[in-house]
PDB file of C-alpha atoms in Angstrom:
ATOM      1  CA  GLN T   1      -1.972  12.307  18.190  1.00  0.00           C
ATOM      2  CA  LYS T   2      -3.759  10.590  15.336  1.00  0.00           C
ATOM      3  CA  GLU T   3      -4.925   7.112  16.296  1.00  0.00           C
ATOM      4  CA  VAL T   4      -6.251   4.179  14.355  1.00  0.00           C
ATOM      5  CA  GLU T   5      -7.813   1.385  16.382  1.00  0.00           C
ATOM      6  CA  GLN T   6      -8.419  -2.191  15.342  1.00  0.00           C
ATOM      7  CA  ASN T   7      -9.432  -5.288  17.260  1.00  0.00           C
ATOM      8  CA  SER T   8      -6.264  -7.396  17.304  1.00  0.00           C
ATOM      9  CA  GLY T   9      -8.207 -10.660  17.114  1.00  0.00           C
ATOM     10  CA  PRO T  10      -7.628 -13.357  16.231  1.00  0.00           C
ATOM     11  CA  LEU T  11     -10.873 -13.445  14.326  1.00  0.00           C
ATOM     12  CA  SER T  12     -11.784 -16.966  13.307  1.00  0.00           C
ATOM     13  CA  VAL T  13     -14.401 -17.684  10.641  1.00  0.00           C
ATOM     14  CA  PRO T  14     -15.319 -20.905   8.832  1.00  0.00           C
ATOM     15  CA  GLU T  15     -14.526 -21.257   5.155  1.00  0.00           C
ATOM     16  CA  GLY T  16     -17.261 -19.721   3.014  1.00  0.00           C
ATOM     17  CA  ALA T  17     -18.476 -17.333   5.729  1.00  0.00           C
ATOM     18  CA  ILE T  18     -18.297 -13.537   5.760  1.00  0.00           C
ATOM     19  CA  ALA T  19     -15.420 -12.018   7.706  1.00  0.00           C
ATOM     20  CA  SER T  20     -16.010  -8.529   9.088  1.00  0.00           C
ATOM     21  CA  LEU T  21     -13.028  -6.384  10.056  1.00  0.00           C
ATOM     22  CA  ASN T  22     -13.461  -3.037  11.773  1.00  0.00           C
ATOM     23  CA  CYS T  23     -11.401   0.102  12.242  1.00  0.00           C
ATOM     24  CA  THR T  24     -12.007   3.420  13.999  1.00  0.00           C
ATOM     25  CA  TYR T  25      -9.927   6.577  13.668  1.00  0.00           C
ATOM     26  CA  SER T  26      -9.546   9.700  15.766  1.00  0.00           C
ATOM     27  CA  ASP T  27      -8.756  12.430  13.216  1.00  0.00           C
ATOM     28  CA  ARG T  28     -11.932  13.896  11.711  1.00  0.00           C
ATOM     29  CA  GLY T  29      -9.800  15.486   9.001  1.00  0.00           C
ATOM     30  CA  SER T  30      -8.836  12.089   7.592  1.00  0.00           C
ATOM     31  CA  GLN T  31      -9.238  11.970   3.872  1.00  0.00           C
ATOM     32  CA  SER T  32      -8.808   8.421   2.618  1.00  0.00           C
ATOM     33  CA  PHE T  33      -8.710   4.958   4.081  1.00  0.00           C
ATOM     34  CA  PHE T  34      -6.792   1.882   3.069  1.00  0.00           C
ATOM     35  CA  TRP T  35      -6.926  -1.815   3.821  1.00  0.00           C
ATOM     36  CA  TYR T  36      -3.684  -3.753   3.535  1.00  0.00           C
ATOM     37  CA  ARG T  37      -3.237  -7.501   3.879  1.00  0.00           C
ATOM     38  CA  GLN T  38      -0.046  -8.834   5.435  1.00  0.00           C
ATOM     39  CA  TYR T  39       0.872 -12.497   5.416  1.00  0.00           C
ATOM     40  CA  SER T  40       3.194 -13.686   8.163  1.00  0.00           C
ATOM     41  CA  GLY T  41       6.760 -12.626   7.412  1.00  0.00           C
ATOM     42  CA  LYS T  42       5.758 -10.660   4.321  1.00  0.00           C
ATOM     43  CA  SER T  43       5.230  -7.006   3.470  1.00  0.00           C
ATOM     44  CA  PRO T  44       1.819  -5.304   3.402  1.00  0.00           C
ATOM     45  CA  GLU T  45      -0.067  -5.364   0.119  1.00  0.00           C
ATOM     46  CA  LEU T  46      -2.974  -3.095  -0.732  1.00  0.00           C
ATOM     47  CA  ILE T  47      -6.433  -4.661  -0.963  1.00  0.00           C
ATOM     48  CA  MET T  48      -8.461  -1.530  -1.554  1.00  0.00           C
ATOM     49  CA  PHE T  49      -9.001   2.072  -0.550  1.00  0.00           C
ATOM     50  CA  ILE T  50     -12.103   4.196   0.019  1.00  0.00           C
ATOM     51  CA  TYR T  51     -12.599   7.944   0.454  1.00  0.00           C
ATOM     52  CA  SER T  52     -16.358   8.506   0.048  1.00  0.00           C
ATOM     53  CA  ASN T  53     -19.052   7.567   2.533  1.00  0.00           C
ATOM     54  CA  GLY T  54     -20.794   4.316   1.688  1.00  0.00           C
ATOM     55  CA  ASP T  55     -19.667   1.022   0.236  1.00  0.00           C
ATOM     56  CA  LYS T  56     -17.031   0.139  -2.323  1.00  0.00           C
ATOM     57  CA  GLU T  57     -16.884  -3.368  -3.725  1.00  0.00           C
ATOM     58  CA  ASP T  58     -14.005  -5.181  -5.405  1.00  0.00           C
ATOM     59  CA  GLY T  59     -14.601  -8.862  -6.006  1.00  0.00           C
ATOM     60  CA  ARG T  60     -15.113 -10.626  -2.688  1.00  0.00           C
ATOM     61  CA  PHE T  61     -14.062  -7.518  -0.749  1.00  0.00           C
ATOM     62  CA  THR T  62     -16.299  -4.627   0.317  1.00  0.00           C
ATOM     63  CA  ALA T  63     -15.035  -1.555   2.154  1.00  0.00           C
ATOM     64  CA  GLN T  64     -17.533   0.525   4.095  1.00  0.00           C
ATOM     65  CA  LEU T  65     -16.915   4.082   5.300  1.00  0.00           C
ATOM     66  CA  ASN T  66     -18.913   6.184   7.753  1.00  0.00           C
ATOM     67  CA  LYS T  67     -17.108   9.481   8.347  1.00  0.00           C
ATOM     68  CA  ALA T  68     -19.705  10.739  10.825  1.00  0.00           C
ATOM     69  CA  SER T  69     -18.960   7.744  13.057  1.00  0.00           C
ATOM     70  CA  GLN T  70     -15.253   7.735  12.122  1.00  0.00           C
ATOM     71  CA  TYR T  71     -15.539   4.102  11.225  1.00  0.00           C
ATOM     72  CA  VAL T  72     -14.315   2.007   8.318  1.00  0.00           C
ATOM     73  CA  SER T  73     -14.790  -1.711   7.787  1.00  0.00           C
ATOM     74  CA  LEU T  74     -13.782  -4.475   5.424  1.00  0.00           C
ATOM     75  CA  LEU T  75     -16.070  -7.375   4.578  1.00  0.00           C
ATOM     76  CA  ILE T  76     -14.669 -10.506   2.984  1.00  0.00           C
ATOM     77  CA  ARG T  77     -17.340 -12.701   1.408  1.00  0.00           C
ATOM     78  CA  ASP T  78     -16.898 -16.425   0.805  1.00  0.00           C
ATOM     79  CA  SER T  79     -13.790 -16.452   3.009  1.00  0.00           C
ATOM     80  CA  GLN T  80     -11.019 -18.808   1.909  1.00  0.00           C
ATOM     81  CA  PRO T  81      -8.126 -20.285   3.905  1.00  0.00           C
ATOM     82  CA  SER T  82      -5.826 -18.165   1.706  1.00  0.00           C
ATOM     83  CA  ASP T  83      -7.444 -15.070   3.261  1.00  0.00           C
ATOM     84  CA  SER T  84      -5.834 -15.986   6.592  1.00  0.00           C
ATOM     85  CA  ALA T  85      -3.543 -13.029   7.296  1.00  0.00           C
ATOM     86  CA  THR T  86      -3.300  -9.843   9.314  1.00  0.00           C
ATOM     87  CA  TYR T  87      -5.350  -6.964   7.939  1.00  0.00           C
ATOM     88  CA  LEU T  88      -4.029  -3.462   8.498  1.00  0.00           C
ATOM     89  CA  CYS T  89      -6.224  -0.384   8.391  1.00  0.00           C
ATOM     90  CA  ALA T  90      -4.417   2.813   7.346  1.00  0.00           C
ATOM     91  CA  VAL T  91      -5.698   6.366   7.368  1.00  0.00           C
ATOM     92  CA  ARG T  92      -4.475   9.337   5.407  1.00  0.00           C
ATOM     93  CA  ALA T  93      -4.886  12.872   6.697  1.00  0.00           C
ATOM     94  CA  ARG T  94      -6.010  15.939   4.769  1.00  0.00           C
ATOM     95  CA  GLY T  95      -3.747  18.923   4.152  1.00  0.00           C
ATOM     96  CA  ALA T  96      -0.044  19.244   4.818  1.00  0.00           C
ATOM     97  CA  GLY T  97       1.593  15.847   5.131  1.00  0.00           C
ATOM     98  CA  SER T  98      -1.433  14.192   3.587  1.00  0.00           C
ATOM     99  CA  TYR T  99       0.749  11.560   1.953  1.00  0.00           C
ATOM    100  CA  GLN T 100       1.588  10.115   5.363  1.00  0.00           C
ATOM    101  CA  LEU T 101      -0.367   7.086   6.491  1.00  0.00           C
ATOM    102  CA  THR T 102      -1.227   6.192  10.086  1.00  0.00           C
ATOM    103  CA  PHE T 103      -1.627   2.444  10.570  1.00  0.00           C
ATOM    104  CA  GLY T 104      -3.603   0.435  13.070  1.00  0.00           C
ATOM    105  CA  LYS T 105      -2.036  -2.577  14.775  1.00  0.00           C
ATOM    106  CA  GLY T 106      -3.937  -4.965  12.533  1.00  0.00           C
ATOM    107  CA  THR T 107      -6.516  -7.713  12.959  1.00  0.00           C
ATOM    108  CA  LYS T 108      -5.401 -11.309  12.535  1.00  0.00           C
ATOM    109  CA  LEU T 109      -7.916 -13.331  10.536  1.00  0.00           C
ATOM    110  CA  SER T 110      -7.977 -17.101  10.534  1.00  0.00           C
ATOM    111  CA  VAL T 111     -10.246 -18.910   8.051  1.00  0.00           C
ATOM    112  CA  ILE T 112     -10.928 -22.449   9.210  1.00  0.00           C
ATOM    113  CA  PRO T 113     -11.353 -25.079   6.421  1.00  0.00           C
TER     114      PRO T 113
ATOM    115  CA  ASN G   1       9.837  -4.141 -13.134  1.00  0.00           C
ATOM    116  CA  ALA G   2      11.194  -4.984  -9.662  1.00  0.00           C
ATOM    117  CA  GLY G   3       9.138  -2.393  -7.714  1.00  0.00           C
ATOM    118  CA  VAL G   4      10.679  -1.641  -4.316  1.00  0.00           C
ATOM    119  CA  THR G   5      13.756  -3.636  -3.347  1.00  0.00           C
ATOM    120  CA  GLN G   6      15.490  -3.722   0.039  1.00  0.00           C
ATOM    121  CA  THR G   7      18.823  -5.115   1.179  1.00  0.00           C
ATOM    122  CA  PRO G   8      19.788  -6.926   3.291  1.00  0.00           C
ATOM    123  CA  LYS G   9      16.881  -9.254   4.115  1.00  0.00           C
ATOM    124  CA  PHE G  10      18.269 -10.124   7.537  1.00  0.00           C
ATOM    125  CA  ARG G  11      20.969  -8.639   9.763  1.00  0.00           C
ATOM    126  CA  ILE G  12      22.248  -9.104  13.284  1.00  0.00           C
ATOM    127  CA  LEU G  13      24.080  -6.160  14.833  1.00  0.00           C
ATOM    128  CA  LYS G  14      25.907  -5.732  18.101  1.00  0.00           C
ATOM    129  CA  ILE G  15      25.023  -2.785  20.336  1.00  0.00           C
ATOM    130  CA  GLY G  16      26.824   0.333  19.149  1.00  0.00           C
ATOM    131  CA  GLN G  17      27.455  -0.868  15.614  1.00  0.00           C
ATOM    132  CA  SER G  18      26.293   1.087  12.574  1.00  0.00           C
ATOM    133  CA  MET G  19      24.678   0.006   9.346  1.00  0.00           C
ATOM    134  CA  THR G  20      22.765   1.250   6.329  1.00  0.00           C
ATOM    135  CA  LEU G  21      19.555  -0.311   5.096  1.00  0.00           C
ATOM    136  CA  GLN G  22      19.249   0.081   1.355  1.00  0.00           C
ATOM    137  CA  CYS G  23      16.031   0.838  -0.525  1.00  0.00           C
ATOM    138  CA  THR G  24      15.620   1.267  -4.279  1.00  0.00           C
ATOM    139  CA  GLN G  25      12.503   1.741  -6.393  1.00  0.00           C
ATOM    140  CA  ASP G  26      12.264   1.603 -10.187  1.00  0.00           C
ATOM    141  CA  MET G  27       8.804   3.136 -10.558  1.00  0.00           C
ATOM    142  CA  ASN G  28      10.027   6.752 -10.730  1.00  0.00           C
ATOM    143  CA  HIS G  29       8.064   7.596  -7.581  1.00  0.00           C
ATOM    144  CA  ASN G  30       8.688  10.916  -5.900  1.00  0.00           C
ATOM    145  CA  TYR G  31       7.541   9.886  -2.442  1.00  0.00           C
ATOM    146  CA  MET G  32       9.446   7.363  -0.360  1.00  0.00           C
ATOM    147  CA  TYR G  33       9.014   6.210   3.226  1.00  0.00           C
ATOM    148  CA  TRP G  34      10.697   4.170   5.927  1.00  0.00           C
ATOM    149  CA  TYR G  35       8.576   2.303   8.468  1.00  0.00           C
ATOM    150  CA  ARG G  36       9.369  -0.015  11.320  1.00  0.00           C
ATOM    151  CA  GLN G  37       7.073  -2.756  12.518  1.00  0.00           C
ATOM    152  CA  ASP G  38       7.458  -4.295  15.958  1.00  0.00           C
ATOM    153  CA  PRO G  39       5.767  -7.655  16.744  1.00  0.00           C
ATOM    154  CA  GLY G  40       1.983  -7.311  17.012  1.00  0.00           C
ATOM    155  CA  MET G  41       2.131  -3.647  16.163  1.00  0.00           C
ATOM    156  CA  GLY G  42       1.250  -1.534  13.190  1.00  0.00           C
ATOM    157  CA  LEU G  43       3.760   0.307  11.071  1.00  0.00           C
ATOM    158  CA  LYS G  44       5.375   3.432  12.477  1.00  0.00           C
ATOM    159  CA  LEU G  45       6.773   6.062  10.098  1.00  0.00           C
ATOM    160  CA  ILE G  46      10.466   6.808  10.706  1.00  0.00           C
ATOM    161  CA  TYR G  47      11.348   9.223   7.876  1.00  0.00           C
ATOM    162  CA  TYR G  48       9.925  10.179   4.527  1.00  0.00           C
ATOM    163  CA  SER G  49      10.982  12.025   1.400  1.00  0.00           C
ATOM    164  CA  VAL G  50       8.920  13.955  -1.140  1.00  0.00           C
ATOM    165  CA  GLY G  51      11.687  14.075  -3.721  1.00  0.00           C
ATOM    166  CA  ALA G  52      15.437  14.018  -4.252  1.00  0.00           C
ATOM    167  CA  GLY G  53      17.157  16.228  -1.680  1.00  0.00           C
ATOM    168  CA  ILE G  54      14.063  16.583   0.531  1.00  0.00           C
ATOM    169  CA  THR G  55      13.546  14.511   3.672  1.00  0.00           C
ATOM    170  CA  ASP G  56      11.601  14.952   6.892  1.00  0.00           C
ATOM    171  CA  LYS G  57      10.999  13.186  10.183  1.00  0.00           C
ATOM    172  CA  GLY G  58       8.101  10.875  10.825  1.00  0.00           C
ATOM    173  CA  GLU G  59       6.706   9.635  14.102  1.00  0.00           C
ATOM    174  CA  VAL G  60       9.793   7.755  15.407  1.00  0.00           C
ATOM    175  CA  PRO G  61      12.990   9.298  13.916  1.00  0.00           C
ATOM    176  CA  ASN G  62      15.339   9.080  16.910  1.00  0.00           C
ATOM    177  CA  GLY G  63      18.406   6.941  16.254  1.00  0.00           C
ATOM    178  CA  TYR G  64      18.044   7.063  12.470  1.00  0.00           C
ATOM    179  CA  ASN G  65      19.163   9.226   9.571  1.00  0.00           C
ATOM    180  CA  VAL G  66      18.260   9.298   5.901  1.00  0.00           C
ATOM    181  CA  SER G  67      19.387  10.886   2.662  1.00  0.00           C
ATOM    182  CA  ARG G  68      17.823  11.120  -0.783  1.00  0.00           C
ATOM    183  CA  SER G  69      20.370  11.988  -3.463  1.00  0.00           C
ATOM    184  CA  THR G  70      18.453  10.327  -6.322  1.00  0.00           C
ATOM    185  CA  THR G  71      14.801   9.593  -7.100  1.00  0.00           C
ATOM    186  CA  GLU G  72      15.462   5.847  -6.933  1.00  0.00           C
ATOM    187  CA  ASP G  73      17.363   5.436  -3.663  1.00  0.00           C
ATOM    188  CA  PHE G  74      16.418   6.173  -0.066  1.00  0.00           C
ATOM    189  CA  PRO G  75      18.902   4.610   2.397  1.00  0.00           C
ATOM    190  CA  LEU G  76      18.254   4.475   6.144  1.00  0.00           C
ATOM    191  CA  ARG G  77      21.254   4.816   8.470  1.00  0.00           C
ATOM    192  CA  LEU G  78      21.523   3.483  12.020  1.00  0.00           C
ATOM    193  CA  GLU G  79      24.511   5.097  13.700  1.00  0.00           C
ATOM    194  CA  LEU G  80      24.670   3.473  17.166  1.00  0.00           C
ATOM    195  CA  ALA G  81      22.484   0.393  17.206  1.00  0.00           C
ATOM    196  CA  ALA G  82      20.428  -0.253  20.340  1.00  0.00           C
ATOM    197  CA  PRO G  83      18.263  -3.261  21.302  1.00  0.00           C
ATOM    198  CA  SER G  84      15.179  -1.013  20.967  1.00  0.00           C
ATOM    199  CA  GLN G  85      15.893  -0.865  17.227  1.00  0.00           C
ATOM    200  CA  THR G  86      15.256  -4.588  16.821  1.00  0.00           C
ATOM    201  CA  SER G  87      12.388  -4.607  14.353  1.00  0.00           C
ATOM    202  CA  VAL G  88      11.328  -5.254  10.786  1.00  0.00           C
ATOM    203  CA  TYR G  89      11.979  -2.279   8.528  1.00  0.00           C
ATOM    204  CA  PHE G  90       9.886  -1.603   5.451  1.00  0.00           C
ATOM    205  CA  CYS G  91      10.586   0.877   2.710  1.00  0.00           C
ATOM    206  CA  ALA G  92       7.675   2.112   0.589  1.00  0.00           C
ATOM    207  CA  SER G  93       7.074   4.485  -2.288  1.00  0.00           C
ATOM    208  CA  SER G  94       4.179   6.282  -3.946  1.00  0.00           C
ATOM    209  CA  SER G  95       3.910   8.425  -7.053  1.00  0.00           C
ATOM    210  CA  THR G  96       1.796  11.341  -5.822  1.00  0.00           C
ATOM    211  CA  ASP G  97      -0.076  12.658  -2.828  1.00  0.00           C
ATOM    212  CA  GLU G  98      -3.437  12.323  -4.546  1.00  0.00           C
ATOM    213  CA  VAL G  99      -6.385  10.799  -2.723  1.00  0.00           C
ATOM    214  CA  GLY G 100      -6.203   7.031  -2.959  1.00  0.00           C
ATOM    215  CA  ASP G 101      -2.615   6.947  -4.158  1.00  0.00           C
ATOM    216  CA  THR G 102      -1.082   3.661  -3.146  1.00  0.00           C
ATOM    217  CA  GLN G 103       2.079   3.084  -1.185  1.00  0.00           C
ATOM    218  CA  TYR G 104       3.998   0.080  -2.480  1.00  0.00           C
ATOM    219  CA  PHE G 105       6.111  -1.783   0.038  1.00  0.00           C
ATOM    220  CA  GLY G 106       9.438  -3.538  -0.260  1.00  0.00           C
ATOM    221  CA  PRO G 107       9.996  -7.038   1.191  1.00  0.00           C
ATOM    222  CA  GLY G 108      11.454  -5.746   4.451  1.00  0.00           C
ATOM    223  CA  THR G 109      14.686  -6.057   6.424  1.00  0.00           C
ATOM    224  CA  ARG G 110      14.585  -8.021   9.672  1.00  0.00           C
ATOM    225  CA  LEU G 111      17.108  -6.464  12.076  1.00  0.00           C
ATOM    226  CA  THR G 112      18.178  -7.864  15.430  1.00  0.00           C
ATOM    227  CA  VAL G 113      20.408  -5.869  17.795  1.00  0.00           C
ATOM    228  CA  LEU G 114      22.118  -7.902  20.513  1.00  0.00           C
TER     229      LEU G 114
END
């Protein structure tokens, strides 16, 4: 059973601070890793993906991947109240069925003005 | 370009009733997916399709059926609704199975079974 674990939160950070969201996964064969943002009552929307060890930056967002530790994180710099949402980590396996994603339960982020 | 559309947005069913959740994408994507999301939980894959005429079960297929007669449409059928099927249902699509390929989600259908 492939598992993706996230701290459910809520994680509260003041406006302008760095928010750090973490995710661990059980399948060592996982190939790529996605962060989705989901506002209350809305559908998930992709923030970014990463598949190589190290950091990947996109604007205020940085994804970090450590395959040896089976750990992926998302950093949000200069957090804004509009970043308040649930962040879903999703993992994609390698090989047959590799297009299927396994999602974590999500971490709820609250940015306090 | 509408992306992924789903109908209806909301529905209340009585136990034992049947219904079809509609999903259409206009991006010419081969891969389509149905997920359900229960409160405070992540998304669970119900069924998926890798192209017209090809479907397969996901993690939680019991109580559901799908068909894929065209590239654009991927309806989800509930034959005998049960309270355990109360959930939010999301349809998604992606163009390939390449690393990093994105799944695009529809707006969701909120279903309540009483």
